[in-house]
XYZ file of N, CA and C in Angstrom:
759
model
N 89.346 79.017 120.808
C 88.042 79.558 121.186
C 87.379 80.185 119.969
N 86.060 79.983 119.824
C 85.335 80.450 118.644
C 84.869 81.893 118.752
N 84.981 82.502 119.904
C 84.564 83.890 120.046
C 83.883 84.145 121.366
N 83.483 85.385 121.568
C 82.838 85.796 122.818
C 81.386 86.172 122.536
N 80.523 85.804 123.466
C 79.091 86.055 123.336
C 78.576 86.683 124.624
N 77.858 87.781 124.489
C 77.155 88.395 125.615
C 75.670 88.119 125.447
N 75.055 87.536 126.485
C 73.624 87.231 126.462
C 72.933 88.101 127.506
N 71.966 88.881 127.050
C 71.294 89.874 127.888
C 69.791 89.618 127.848
N 69.152 89.623 129.011
C 67.707 89.442 128.981
C 67.095 89.296 130.350
N 65.807 88.972 130.346
C 65.052 88.769 131.576
C 65.028 87.284 131.940
N 63.941 86.805 132.502
C 63.948 85.489 133.152
C 64.226 84.329 132.204
N 63.937 84.472 130.917
C 64.134 83.348 130.001
C 65.604 83.047 129.714
N 66.528 83.902 130.137
C 67.948 83.568 129.955
C 68.496 82.768 131.136
N 67.705 82.612 132.200
C 68.249 81.955 133.391
C 68.515 80.473 133.171
N 67.725 79.811 132.325
C 68.028 78.410 132.013
C 69.321 78.312 131.215
N 69.649 79.322 130.417
C 70.914 79.364 129.690
C 72.067 79.555 130.673
N 71.864 80.427 131.638
C 72.888 80.675 132.650
C 73.188 79.405 133.436
N 72.130 78.686 133.820
C 72.308 77.450 134.576
C 73.054 76.414 133.742
N 72.682 76.292 132.470
C 73.356 75.337 131.589
C 74.819 75.705 131.406
N 75.091 76.984 131.225
C 76.485 77.416 131.035
C 77.305 77.184 132.292
N 76.723 77.447 133.452
C 77.447 77.249 134.709
C 77.811 75.791 134.941
N 77.027 74.878 134.376
C 77.352 73.455 134.475
C 78.476 73.064 133.518
N 78.756 73.950 132.538
C 79.822 73.693 131.557
C 79.676 72.321 130.893
N 78.458 71.966 130.510
C 78.211 70.643 129.930
C 78.604 70.619 128.456
N 79.894 70.457 128.197
C 80.360 70.334 126.825
C 80.662 71.648 126.141
N 80.607 72.764 126.868
C 80.787 74.063 126.231
C 82.179 74.647 126.447
N 82.876 74.215 127.453
C 84.120 74.866 127.848
C 85.106 74.853 126.690
N 85.684 75.998 126.425
C 86.659 76.109 125.356
C 86.071 76.557 124.031
N 84.750 76.424 123.849
C 84.143 76.817 122.585
C 83.948 78.333 122.505
N 83.317 78.882 123.518
C 83.020 80.309 123.540
C 83.278 80.859 124.936
N 83.575 82.149 124.973
C 83.563 82.889 126.232
C 82.184 83.529 126.327
N 81.362 83.059 127.260
C 79.982 83.527 127.361
C 79.812 84.321 128.645
N 79.186 85.463 128.507
C 78.898 86.325 129.651
C 77.413 86.663 129.623
N 76.819 86.811 130.807
C 75.385 87.073 130.915
C 75.136 88.361 131.705
N 74.076 89.061 131.332
C 73.552 90.152 132.152
C 72.059 89.898 132.335
N 71.671 89.656 133.581
C 70.275 89.425 133.949
C 69.626 90.782 134.178
N 68.721 91.182 133.291
C 68.127 92.508 133.386
C 67.203 92.647 134.586
N 66.633 91.553 135.060
C 65.804 91.651 136.273
C 66.670 92.102 137.438
N 67.818 91.459 137.584
C 68.753 91.846 138.648
C 69.240 93.272 138.442
N 69.615 93.609 137.204
C 70.160 94.935 136.921
C 69.134 96.028 137.196
N 67.895 95.788 136.803
C 66.866 96.810 136.994
C 66.518 96.996 138.466
N 66.788 95.971 139.288
C 66.603 96.124 140.734
C 67.719 96.966 141.349
N 68.897 96.934 140.715
C 70.033 97.687 141.234
C 69.983 99.155 140.818
N 69.456 99.413 139.637
C 69.464 100.758 139.083
C 68.072 101.114 138.558
N 67.699 102.356 138.713
C 66.445 102.852 138.136
C 66.751 103.296 136.709
N 66.238 102.547 135.734
C 66.650 102.766 134.354
C 65.451 103.082 133.465
N 65.595 104.107 132.640
C 64.680 104.308 131.523
C 65.144 103.421 130.381
N 64.241 103.161 129.428
C 64.552 102.205 128.370
C 65.859 102.461 127.658
N 66.147 103.708 127.316
C 67.338 104.026 126.539
C 68.602 104.091 127.388
N 68.491 103.949 128.701
C 69.664 103.922 129.581
C 70.190 102.509 129.807
N 69.454 101.503 129.366
C 69.800 100.127 129.694
C 71.127 99.728 129.074
N 71.381 100.135 127.830
C 72.618 99.750 127.152
C 73.851 100.184 127.906
N 73.885 101.436 128.361
C 75.047 101.919 129.118
C 75.199 101.168 130.428
N 74.076 100.860 131.078
C 74.139 100.120 132.336
C 74.680 98.718 132.116
N 74.256 98.058 131.028
C 74.781 96.726 130.706
C 76.281 96.808 130.459
N 76.715 97.797 129.704
C 78.138 97.901 129.357
C 79.001 98.098 130.594
N 78.472 98.799 131.586
C 79.238 98.996 132.824
C 79.418 97.698 133.606
N 78.562 96.706 133.344
C 78.555 95.480 134.148
C 79.355 94.334 133.534
N 79.844 94.474 132.316
C 80.457 93.336 131.634
C 81.979 93.409 131.684
N 82.596 92.233 131.597
C 84.056 92.158 131.515
C 84.556 92.583 130.149
N 83.854 92.096 129.114
C 84.297 92.307 127.741
C 83.469 93.423 127.104
N 84.055 94.581 126.832
C 83.275 95.691 126.282
C 82.981 95.560 124.786
N 83.557 94.548 124.141
C 83.341 94.385 122.706
C 83.247 92.899 122.347
N 82.171 92.225 122.755
C 82.017 90.804 122.422
C 81.806 90.624 120.918
N 82.169 89.453 120.415
C 81.930 89.172 118.992
C 80.437 89.141 118.671
N 79.646 88.631 119.618
C 78.214 88.456 119.399
C 77.463 88.955 120.622
N 76.293 89.527 120.371
C 75.404 89.878 121.470
C 74.029 89.304 121.168
N 73.470 88.595 122.142
C 72.165 87.954 122.000
C 71.240 88.485 123.087
N 70.062 88.952 122.691
C 69.091 89.456 123.656
C 67.836 88.590 123.686
N 67.212 88.548 124.869
C 65.891 87.928 125.043
C 65.186 88.744 126.121
N 64.459 89.767 125.686
C 63.906 90.770 126.595
C 62.409 90.526 126.783
N 61.971 90.603 128.038
C 60.572 90.294 128.388
C 60.219 88.909 127.845
N 59.082 88.747 127.198
C 58.785 87.465 126.550
C 57.691 86.642 127.189
N 57.193 87.046 128.372
C 56.150 86.250 129.029
C 54.745 86.825 128.849
N 54.616 87.882 128.055
C 53.300 88.521 127.956
C 52.267 87.589 127.336
N 52.665 86.756 126.371
C 51.707 85.813 125.785
C 51.152 84.874 126.851
N 51.976 84.533 127.847
C 51.510 83.689 128.951
C 50.584 84.453 129.895
N 50.886 85.717 130.127
C 50.012 86.542 130.970
C 48.594 86.550 130.402
N 48.501 86.606 129.079
C 47.199 86.644 128.428
C 46.567 85.269 128.264
N 47.393 84.209 128.255
C 46.862 82.932 127.819
C 47.075 81.725 128.704
N 47.727 81.862 129.852
C 47.915 80.693 130.720
C 46.576 80.232 131.299
N 45.821 81.180 131.860
C 44.517 80.838 132.442
C 43.419 81.534 131.645
N 42.219 81.019 131.772
C 41.072 81.608 131.078
C 40.847 83.028 131.570
N 40.550 83.928 130.657
C 40.234 85.296 131.024
C 38.830 85.348 131.632
N 38.575 86.224 132.606
C 37.204 86.355 133.139
C 36.180 86.653 132.045
N 36.620 87.350 130.989
C 35.794 87.527 129.790
C 36.473 86.734 128.676
N 36.046 85.508 128.429
C 36.750 84.659 127.452
C 36.837 85.325 126.076
N 38.014 85.222 125.465
C 38.210 85.853 124.163
C 38.935 84.910 123.222
N 38.846 85.222 121.948
C 39.602 84.530 120.915
C 40.311 85.586 120.076
N 41.321 85.158 119.347
C 42.088 86.073 118.500
C 42.052 85.553 117.076
N 41.706 86.436 116.137
C 41.573 86.032 114.750
C 42.893 85.746 114.069
N 42.808 85.071 112.937
C 43.973 84.915 112.085
C 44.315 86.264 111.464
N 45.477 86.332 110.836
C 45.997 87.619 110.375
C 45.022 88.348 109.449
N 44.382 87.619 108.539
C 43.493 88.254 107.576
C 42.013 87.969 107.858
N 41.724 87.594 109.115
C 40.359 87.216 109.486
C 39.648 88.464 110.001
N 38.736 89.002 109.212
C 38.164 90.295 109.552
C 36.859 90.250 110.302
N 36.251 89.084 110.473
C 34.959 89.031 111.158
C 34.986 87.972 112.249
N 34.100 88.119 113.218
C 34.097 87.214 114.362
C 33.569 85.834 113.976
N 34.192 84.773 114.505
C 33.606 83.442 114.311
C 32.211 83.390 114.933
N 31.353 82.638 114.353
C 29.960 82.591 114.807
C 29.782 81.508 115.869
N 29.153 81.865 116.998
C 28.694 80.879 117.953
C 29.736 80.230 118.830
N 30.913 80.818 118.964
C 31.909 80.179 119.825
C 31.859 80.697 121.258
N 30.992 81.682 121.539
C 30.788 82.155 122.898
C 31.940 82.937 123.475
N 32.857 83.417 122.624
C 34.022 84.143 123.105
C 34.060 85.520 122.433
N 34.576 86.491 123.188
C 34.742 87.826 122.636
C 35.850 87.782 121.589
N 35.556 88.249 120.379
C 36.520 88.150 119.277
C 37.399 89.392 119.206
N 38.717 89.183 119.149
C 39.683 90.267 118.992
C 40.422 90.057 117.675
N 40.320 90.980 116.730
C 41.069 90.834 115.480
C 42.573 90.793 115.738
N 43.255 90.093 114.876
C 44.699 89.950 115.015
C 45.401 91.312 115.070
N 44.963 92.254 114.223
C 45.617 93.567 114.183
C 45.459 94.315 115.504
N 44.317 94.136 116.154
C 44.102 94.791 117.447
C 45.013 94.177 118.506
N 45.142 92.852 118.500
C 46.031 92.213 119.467
C 47.488 92.624 119.225
N 47.869 92.793 117.961
C 49.231 93.269 117.691
C 49.441 94.676 118.218
N 48.397 95.505 118.199
C 48.486 96.833 118.808
C 48.708 96.724 120.313
N 48.089 95.719 120.934
C 48.289 95.490 122.366
C 49.755 95.137 122.638
N 50.318 94.256 121.809
C 51.733 93.910 121.963
C 52.617 95.143 121.758
N 52.274 95.953 120.765
C 53.056 97.153 120.491
C 53.097 98.070 121.708
N 51.939 98.289 122.321
C 51.881 99.155 123.496
C 52.614 98.532 124.680
N 52.444 97.220 124.855
C 53.062 96.528 125.997
C 54.578 96.537 125.907
N 55.139 96.442 124.709
C 56.578 96.289 124.545
C 57.291 97.568 124.117
N 56.626 98.704 124.237
C 57.271 99.957 123.826
C 58.566 100.206 124.597
N 58.512 100.059 125.907
C 59.714 100.281 126.721
C 60.769 99.213 126.440
N 60.316 97.964 126.241
C 61.255 96.887 125.948
C 62.018 97.150 124.656
N 61.329 97.669 123.660
C 61.985 97.950 122.380
C 63.054 99.023 122.523
N 62.796 100.016 123.349
C 63.819 101.038 123.603
C 65.038 100.419 124.275
N 64.795 99.497 125.201
C 65.909 98.824 125.869
C 66.693 97.960 124.886
N 65.998 97.225 124.030
C 66.662 96.376 123.040
C 67.555 97.215 122.134
N 66.999 98.307 121.631
C 67.777 99.192 120.761
C 68.989 99.756 121.496
N 68.793 100.134 122.751
C 69.869 100.710 123.553
C 70.999 99.719 123.784
N 70.660 98.470 124.087
C 71.690 97.463 124.354
C 72.470 97.146 123.079
N 71.772 96.959 121.966
C 72.488 96.716 120.712
C 73.403 97.890 120.373
N 72.920 99.112 120.556
C 73.712 100.296 120.219
C 74.951 100.428 121.095
N 74.891 99.903 122.309
C 76.041 99.994 123.222
C 77.194 99.095 122.792
N 76.920 98.143 121.896
C 77.951 97.217 121.425
C 77.946 97.222 119.887
N 78.363 98.335 119.285
C 78.171 98.528 117.839
C 78.965 97.567 116.970
N 80.031 96.993 117.481
C 80.854 96.092 116.676
C 80.396 94.632 116.784
N 79.443 94.343 117.631
C 79.024 92.965 117.888
C 77.956 92.521 116.892
N 78.070 91.287 116.423
C 77.036 90.682 115.595
C 75.798 90.439 116.446
N 74.624 90.748 115.911
C 73.403 90.775 116.705
C 72.566 89.511 116.524
N 72.118 88.953 117.646
C 71.210 87.815 117.679
C 70.041 88.159 118.597
N 68.882 87.582 118.322
C 67.735 87.756 119.217
C 67.080 86.403 119.438
N 66.932 86.019 120.706
C 66.399 84.717 121.084
C 64.918 84.820 121.447
N 64.087 84.066 120.731
C 62.667 84.002 121.067
C 62.486 83.201 122.362
N 61.537 83.572 123.235
C 61.285 82.768 124.433
C 60.649 81.431 124.068
N 60.615 80.482 124.997
C 60.014 79.181 124.694
C 58.514 79.292 124.504
N 57.919 78.325 123.808
C 56.470 78.323 123.606
C 55.735 78.005 124.901
N 54.423 78.154 124.910
C 53.667 77.898 126.135
C 53.626 76.417 126.506
N 53.293 76.178 127.763
C 53.073 74.834 128.294
C 51.590 74.509 128.159
N 51.270 73.340 127.592
C 49.868 72.947 127.419
C 49.344 72.084 128.562
N 50.239 71.544 129.379
C 49.876 70.586 130.413
C 49.273 71.306 131.622
N 47.943 71.270 131.732
C 47.269 71.991 132.815
C 47.618 71.414 134.185
N 47.851 70.121 134.274
C 48.226 69.524 135.559
C 49.575 70.071 136.032
N 50.494 70.261 135.109
C 51.787 70.861 135.475
C 51.581 72.298 135.948
N 50.768 73.057 135.235
C 50.538 74.454 135.612
C 49.872 74.539 136.977
N 48.918 73.653 137.261
C 48.281 73.653 138.586
C 49.271 73.267 139.680
N 50.200 72.378 139.362
C 51.193 71.962 140.359
C 52.217 73.065 140.637
N 52.500 73.885 139.609
C 53.497 74.963 139.741
C 52.902 76.270 139.213
N 51.876 76.819 139.890
C 51.170 77.973 139.325
C 51.944 79.278 139.375
N 52.897 79.396 140.298
C 53.681 80.623 140.392
C 52.804 81.850 140.540
N 53.074 82.868 139.709
C 52.343 84.137 139.818
C 50.886 84.012 139.386
N 50.518 82.865 138.815
C 49.134 82.670 138.382
C 48.271 81.998 139.447
N 48.811 81.802 140.639
C 48.099 81.034 141.661
C 46.759 81.664 142.044
N 46.672 82.982 142.046
C 45.421 83.643 142.432
C 44.316 83.458 141.397
N 44.705 83.116 140.164
C 43.713 82.995 139.085
C 43.559 81.571 138.569
N 44.200 80.613 139.239
C 44.177 79.244 138.738
C 42.757 78.675 138.729
N 41.888 79.232 139.587
C 40.500 78.754 139.647
C 39.724 79.049 138.370
N 40.233 79.947 137.530
C 39.556 80.279 136.278
C 39.688 79.169 135.232
N 40.618 78.243 135.473
C 40.802 77.138 134.545
C 41.691 77.511 133.372
N 41.996 76.539 132.510
C 42.931 76.786 131.412
C 42.285 77.543 130.258
N 43.060 78.434 129.664
C 42.649 79.009 128.383
C 42.767 77.940 127.306
N 42.019 78.044 126.220
C 42.113 77.045 125.150
C 43.515 76.992 124.545
N 43.923 75.795 124.184
C 45.260 75.637 123.618
C 45.449 76.412 122.323
N 44.402 76.487 121.503
C 44.574 77.220 120.246
C 44.770 78.708 120.496
N 44.202 79.236 121.584
C 44.445 80.633 121.952
C 45.887 80.809 122.432
N 46.369 79.872 123.249
C 47.756 79.960 123.731
C 48.741 80.019 122.568
N 48.552 79.135 121.605
C 49.463 79.092 120.462
C 49.326 80.353 119.612
N 48.078 80.825 119.428
C 47.883 82.035 118.615
C 48.568 83.230 119.251
N 48.470 83.384 120.560
C 49.133 84.496 121.236
C 50.648 84.383 121.118
N 51.149 83.171 121.244
C 52.601 82.970 121.094
C 53.046 83.294 119.672
N 52.266 82.889 118.678
C 52.604 83.188 117.285
C 52.648 84.693 117.044
N 51.680 85.410 117.598
C 51.657 86.860 117.413
C 52.839 87.521 118.117
N 53.147 87.092 119.332
C 54.290 87.664 120.029
C 55.587 87.348 119.277
N 55.688 86.121 118.759
C 56.863 85.745 117.974
C 56.991 86.636 116.746
N 55.893 86.868 116.044
C 55.923 87.742 114.866
C 56.352 89.150 115.254
N 55.897 89.600 116.422
C 56.271 90.944 116.874
C 57.781 91.036 117.092
N 58.341 90.098 117.844
C 59.767 90.172 118.142
C 60.625 89.821 116.930
N 60.104 89.018 116.027
C 60.840 88.757 114.793
C 60.996 90.046 113.990
N 59.954 90.870 113.988
C 60.047 92.157 113.313
C 61.009 93.094 114.032
N 60.987 93.079 115.372
C 61.945 93.886 116.140
C 63.372 93.483 115.770
N 63.624 92.173 115.699
C 64.952 91.687 115.326
C 65.323 92.152 113.922
N 64.375 92.102 113.007
C 64.635 92.529 111.633
C 65.026 94.007 111.589
N 64.286 94.831 112.310
C 64.591 96.262 112.357
C 65.982 96.508 112.930
N 66.370 95.690 113.907
C 67.674 95.844 114.554
C 68.785 95.060 113.850
N 68.486 94.469 112.697
C 69.469 93.693 111.916
C 70.053 92.552 112.743
N 69.182 91.877 113.489
C 69.592 90.756 114.341
C 69.024 89.452 113.784
N 69.813 88.398 113.863
C 69.336 87.070 113.481
C 68.366 86.577 114.548
N 67.194 86.099 114.122
C 66.145 85.686 115.050
C 66.223 84.182 115.275
N 66.307 83.772 116.539
C 66.492 82.367 116.895
C 65.213 81.845 117.545
N 64.577 80.873 116.910
C 63.367 80.256 117.442
C 63.700 79.061 118.331
N 62.722 78.611 119.088
C 62.895 77.401 119.898
C 63.278 76.233 118.995
N 64.251 75.438 119.422
C 64.713 74.308 118.617
C 63.579 73.307 118.410
N 63.457 72.727 117.208
C 62.342 71.807 116.926
C 62.247 70.647 117.905
N 63.380 70.138 118.396
C 63.313 68.982 119.292
C 62.703 69.308 120.652
N 62.545 70.604 120.970
C 61.938 70.993 122.248
C 60.421 71.146 122.155
N 59.850 70.926 120.960
C 58.440 71.203 120.727
C 57.630 69.921 120.561
N 56.369 69.986 120.995
C 55.425 68.917 120.682
C 54.985 69.058 119.229
N 54.220 68.084 118.751
C 53.769 68.122 117.359
C 52.868 69.311 117.073
N 52.199 69.854 118.112
C 51.340 71.016 117.901
C 51.963 72.314 118.405
N 53.284 72.299 118.646
C 53.998 73.540 118.870
C 54.179 73.991 120.302
N 53.755 73.190 121.289
C 53.950 73.531 122.694
C 55.317 73.039 123.179
N 55.711 73.511 124.356
C 56.955 73.048 124.954
C 56.795 71.609 125.434
N 57.759 70.762 125.094
C 57.716 69.366 125.519
C 57.940 69.245 127.019
N 57.352 68.217 127.621
C 57.369 68.062 129.080
C 58.774 67.940 129.641
N 59.699 67.313 128.902
C 61.052 67.149 129.439
C 61.867 68.441 129.383
N 61.272 69.524 128.882
C 61.949 70.828 128.868
C 61.267 71.846 129.774
N 60.227 71.435 130.536
C 59.577 72.348 131.488
C 60.505 72.647 132.663
N 60.413 73.866 133.143
C 60.951 74.183 134.455
C 59.856 73.921 135.499
N 60.210 73.999 136.778
C 59.223 73.810 137.847
C 58.455 75.110 138.072
N 57.867 75.612 137.008
C 57.007 76.790 137.024
C 56.152 76.733 135.759
N 55.227 77.664 135.565
C 54.286 77.511 134.442
C 54.772 78.024 133.094
N 55.939 78.682 133.030
C 56.264 79.398 131.780
C 57.682 79.221 131.253
N 58.615 78.723 132.043
C 60.022 78.763 131.640
C 60.571 77.389 131.253
N 61.636 77.425 130.461
C 62.373 76.213 130.157
C 63.315 75.851 131.289
N 63.678 74.562 131.366
C 64.600 74.095 132.403
C 66.050 74.111 131.886
N 66.954 73.563 132.682
C 68.361 73.579 132.283
C 68.592 72.809 130.990
N 67.850 71.723 130.797
C 67.997 70.960 129.555
C 67.601 71.824 128.358
N 66.529 72.580 128.505
C 66.147 73.524 127.459
C 67.260 74.548 127.250
N 67.833 75.023 128.342
C 68.929 75.976 128.242
C 70.115 75.416 127.478
N 70.435 74.141 127.689
C 71.532 73.515 126.957
C 71.256 73.500 125.462
N 70.035 73.104 125.096
C 69.676 73.043 123.673
C 69.735 74.435 123.048
N 69.219 75.429 123.757
C 69.166 76.763 123.168
C 70.527 77.443 123.151
N 71.403 77.115 124.082
C 72.785 77.595 123.958
C 73.410 77.074 122.674
N 73.160 75.800 122.371
C 73.678 75.233 121.124
C 73.112 75.972 119.912
N 71.830 76.361 119.977
C 71.237 77.125 118.878
C 71.920 78.483 118.723
N 72.225 79.119 119.839
C 72.941 80.395 119.792
C 74.320 80.193 119.169
N 75.029 79.146 119.582
C 76.354 78.862 119.024
C 76.273 78.589 117.528
N 75.259 77.829 117.104
C 75.101 77.524 115.676
C 74.891 78.801 114.879
N 74.066 79.701 115.402
C 73.830 80.957 114.696
C 75.082 81.817 114.649
N 75.849 81.818 115.738
C 77.113 82.554 115.743
C 78.065 81.983 114.696
N 78.156 80.665 114.620
C 79.028 80.028 113.632
C 78.572 80.324 112.212
N 77.247 80.367 112.012
C 76.712 80.678 110.681
C 77.136 82.077 110.262
N 77.040 83.035 111.175
C 77.481 84.385 110.871
C 78.976 84.416 110.582
N 79.726 83.636 111.336
C 81.182 83.592 111.139
C 81.516 83.090 109.732
N 80.808 82.013 109.303
C 81.044 81.475 107.965
C 80.644 82.476 106.888
N 79.479 83.145 107.075
C 79.015 84.120 106.090
C 79.986 85.286 105.982
N 80.534 85.712 107.121
C 81.495 86.810 107.116
C 82.750 86.419 106.349
N 83.220 85.184 106.564
C 84.414 84.745 105.854
C 84.167 84.675 104.354
N 82.984 84.191 103.940
C 82.659 84.134 102.515
C 82.611 85.545 101.941
N 81.966 86.461 102.677
C 81.864 87.851 102.210
C 83.244 88.481 102.058
N 84.114 88.223 103.032
C 85.469 88.792 102.968
C 86.251 88.203 101.803
N 86.037 86.934 101.484
C 86.767 86.315 100.389
C 86.314 86.830 99.027
N 85.095 87.388 98.974
C 84.557 87.900 97.703
C 84.911 89.359 97.468
N 85.452 90.009 98.483
C 85.794 91.443 98.333
C 87.250 91.615 97.981
């Protein structure tokens, strides 16, 4: 066995759980354990910094070799799945003035990053708490999947967006821009927490960066079991990379 991995997060880890439960080629490689924070938060009333202790109480292995988190992650979809009643655009990182004549309310990139900062304040406390609860574990952070561009799929499976589906689709370039900003935000969180940041595997993406149709779940925002299989492999690859780097470091000391 190559080691033990604890995967902690909200709804985006469920495709990983489904893939692992099928044991499609994984058995014997790693001992993988999951904590679904949606379920856990329904069982216990938790402040952000209490989450780590609550997770530790729920696991079999109190000291896994690796811990991988994927916390929240759907906010870019909340902002960008359907058109906003007041249509808006988001600038590039160094774009300081509004585009002319596009008919949309312009939001500078820095302002939108402030929105992400405020939205994820509690999530960041939880992330820090969970990592701190497993101080000996190598840290990984999994980015959620990119948005779905297929409006027909979203209309067929609107989920929580059903009340607003009449507003129509937000522009694809806005969807990608929001995802890029959220990715940059969580990449920085991972950096602060000394965690390796894992992006969606290239084979799951279209040429313009959206989630490919064969990796959609039957909802507007999540990956399916096939996506979960691919991303479990990405987690394993990152764990192995850390293992190799550790061995090289030990051989040099």
